[in-house]
């Protein structure tokens, strides 16, 4: 049976590189300021591989590199996360995300088909919603799963599947849309379908090699698949 992307009950979208691309320094500055405030270190997340990672994972990697030990990281983490949330909230008017190609049309299409739409992101919850609101996409989404209590993307995605089934029933089918190898791996671990889009930093060849159910350059290709299937 060929894969039809419109056949699922629930769709969970990654934020960065999938729904939108960030063009400002609000989140970046907030992470750096939080490390200084909660740990007293003057360091940045520069050079940390953050694509497909969670805010918790990014902070851990940057602080480890700066010489903060695990016990200190853990004990000061709540203060650091609160600092990130507060910083992004205070500077949310400076958020200026670029919505990825055809995302609004795809969301409209799924919304009209009465699908459950959610977010599955490595962002902290309040940070993720601020970005989505700034992109003008908030009204599409019923719920979200974030990194506030989960350091791994697999845990966030597993939580997303559980939440979708809690809302729709145990047999609900779930499809993730993401732009990184981590998104594909996490969806596979959660036992869900996954569509990879090349709107982030990863190329089609790299994403395809991990065997997503579908790999498209952007969401405009999804819309072409919809129209062609009606003939």
XYZ file of C-alpha atoms in Angstrom:
231
model
C 0.000 0.000 0.000
C 1.385 3.391 -0.914
C 1.856 5.949 1.827
C -0.881 8.574 1.834
C 0.076 11.487 4.033
C -3.537 12.521 4.670
C -4.591 9.165 6.181
C -3.716 9.810 9.837
C -5.842 10.921 12.770
C -3.272 13.180 14.430
C -0.317 15.202 13.157
C 2.493 16.455 15.363
C 4.786 19.140 13.981
C 8.315 20.010 15.033
C 8.814 23.785 15.362
C 12.310 24.917 14.345
C 13.074 24.122 10.713
C 9.649 22.544 10.161
C 6.971 25.116 10.999
C 9.284 28.107 11.041
C 12.861 29.294 10.842
C 14.160 31.735 13.423
C 15.610 35.021 12.169
C 16.214 36.664 15.547
C 18.420 36.060 18.588
C 15.689 35.934 21.256
C 15.952 32.216 22.092
C 19.738 32.171 21.611
C 20.224 35.175 23.899
C 17.878 33.677 26.502
C 19.836 30.410 26.681
C 23.129 32.286 27.041
C 21.751 34.677 29.677
C 20.276 31.765 31.646
C 23.662 30.038 31.858
C 25.182 33.196 33.267
C 22.317 33.816 35.682
C 21.906 30.277 37.031
C 25.500 28.997 36.827
C 27.648 32.130 36.837
C 29.439 31.180 33.622
C 30.050 33.490 30.704
C 29.585 31.081 27.845
C 27.402 30.629 24.781
C 25.771 27.760 22.926
C 27.980 28.516 19.904
C 29.379 25.332 18.397
C 26.878 23.088 20.160
C 25.003 20.917 17.645
C 21.492 22.102 18.424
C 19.480 20.875 15.434
C 17.129 18.172 16.657
C 18.217 18.717 20.266
C 16.179 19.869 23.258
C 16.699 23.063 25.249
C 17.744 20.880 28.202
C 20.213 18.962 26.057
C 21.680 22.157 24.590
C 22.169 23.676 28.053
C 23.735 20.463 29.352
C 26.230 20.272 26.477
C 27.224 23.947 26.708
C 27.595 23.866 30.498
C 29.541 20.605 30.457
C 31.932 22.221 27.993
C 32.221 25.202 30.375
C 33.238 22.885 33.222
C 29.963 22.620 35.152
C 29.616 19.171 36.750
C 26.515 17.023 36.559
C 25.360 17.607 40.143
C 25.569 21.382 39.779
C 23.863 21.224 36.390
C 20.937 19.312 37.878
C 20.537 21.412 41.015
C 20.579 24.746 39.161
C 18.541 23.592 36.164
C 15.097 24.778 37.403
C 16.482 28.305 37.850
C 18.095 28.173 34.408
C 14.893 27.024 32.695
C 12.895 29.735 34.449
C 15.441 32.290 33.246
C 15.072 31.061 29.643
C 11.271 31.267 29.864
C 11.349 34.731 31.433
C 13.861 36.083 28.917
C 11.925 34.851 25.897
C 8.665 36.159 27.339
C 10.141 39.606 28.038
C 11.591 39.805 24.526
C 8.823 38.031 22.617
C 7.967 41.175 20.634
C 11.377 40.814 18.952
C 10.582 37.304 17.656
C 10.359 37.443 13.853
C 10.141 33.869 12.568
C 9.836 33.019 8.903
C 7.050 30.508 8.290
C 8.287 27.567 6.228
C 7.058 27.125 2.669
C 3.353 26.128 2.371
C 3.001 25.303 6.079
C -0.154 27.386 6.533
C -1.785 25.710 3.526
C -0.947 22.240 4.842
C -2.286 23.140 8.295
C -5.471 24.539 6.715
C -5.887 21.350 4.708
C -5.524 19.117 7.783
C -7.709 21.364 9.932
C -10.497 21.250 7.346
C -10.218 17.455 7.325
C -10.854 17.577 11.094
C -7.448 16.195 12.064
C -5.979 16.653 15.545
C -2.968 18.964 15.254
C -0.208 19.247 17.827
C 3.376 20.321 18.301
C 6.311 18.101 19.313
C 9.366 20.212 19.984
C 12.627 20.336 21.887
C 11.756 23.891 22.938
C 10.487 24.662 26.409
C 6.698 24.936 26.269
C 6.325 28.681 26.782
C 9.192 29.348 24.348
C 7.642 27.140 21.671
C 4.229 28.773 21.955
C 5.784 32.262 21.807
C 7.516 31.325 18.531
C 4.347 29.793 17.090
C 2.262 32.811 18.106
C 4.820 35.153 16.526
C 4.522 33.110 13.319
C 0.721 33.509 13.381
C 0.136 29.745 13.676
C -1.150 29.385 17.256
C -4.799 28.748 16.389
C -4.044 25.595 14.417
C -2.768 23.586 17.377
C -4.769 21.864 20.095
C -1.834 20.721 22.226
C 1.925 20.427 22.390
C 4.670 18.257 23.878
C 7.875 20.011 24.845
C 11.197 19.567 26.635
C 10.299 21.015 30.062
C 10.337 17.522 31.577
C 12.046 15.545 28.809
C 15.648 15.803 27.734
C 15.353 13.427 24.766
C 13.312 13.909 21.639
C 12.247 10.249 21.817
C 10.568 10.938 25.178
C 8.835 14.038 23.787
C 7.541 12.129 20.752
C 6.413 9.174 22.879
C 4.547 11.636 25.051
C 2.987 13.128 21.909
C 1.644 9.768 20.751
C 0.228 9.058 24.220
C -1.421 12.484 24.351
C -2.974 12.090 20.882
C -4.387 8.685 21.855
C -5.663 10.042 25.153
C -7.669 12.562 23.155
C -8.763 10.348 20.257
C -8.686 6.765 21.539
C -6.143 3.969 21.781
C -6.217 3.139 18.068
C -5.544 6.659 16.821
C -2.853 6.853 14.145
C -0.176 9.501 14.535
C 2.182 11.091 12.026
C 5.115 13.362 12.895
C 6.464 16.061 10.588
C 10.072 17.057 11.214
C 13.272 18.214 9.551
C 16.111 16.420 11.374
C 17.492 12.885 11.681
C 16.528 13.074 15.373
C 12.876 13.634 14.420
C 12.875 10.516 12.247
C 14.558 8.365 14.899
C 12.230 9.616 17.636
C 9.111 8.940 15.554
C 10.328 5.415 14.781
C 10.927 4.801 18.486
C 7.447 6.085 19.278
C 5.992 3.647 16.730
C 4.552 6.452 14.622
C 4.760 7.489 10.991
C 7.054 10.360 10.047
C 7.291 12.785 7.152
C 10.690 14.438 6.747
C 10.834 17.927 5.240
C 14.058 19.504 3.986
C 13.195 23.001 5.207
C 15.812 22.962 7.989
C 19.552 22.380 7.607
C 19.501 18.733 6.470
C 19.552 17.506 2.876
C 17.136 15.036 1.330
C 19.804 12.319 0.933
C 20.687 12.352 4.624
C 17.062 12.326 5.779
C 15.992 9.670 3.243
C 18.752 7.333 4.419
C 16.941 7.012 7.775
C 13.806 5.707 6.025
C 11.072 8.172 6.920
C 7.680 7.194 5.498
C 7.955 10.150 3.153
C 10.683 12.705 2.455
C 9.805 15.956 0.675
C 11.731 19.134 -0.044
C 8.991 21.232 1.521
C 5.321 21.095 2.404
C 4.422 22.385 -1.058
C 5.294 18.886 -2.313
C 2.762 17.427 0.117
C 0.080 19.608 -1.455
C 1.066 18.395 -4.928
C 0.647 14.812 -3.704
C -2.850 15.694 -2.455
C -4.034 17.171 -5.719
C -2.529 14.404 -7.854
C -4.214 11.670 -5.799
C -7.674 12.945 -6.731
C -7.243 12.114 -10.415
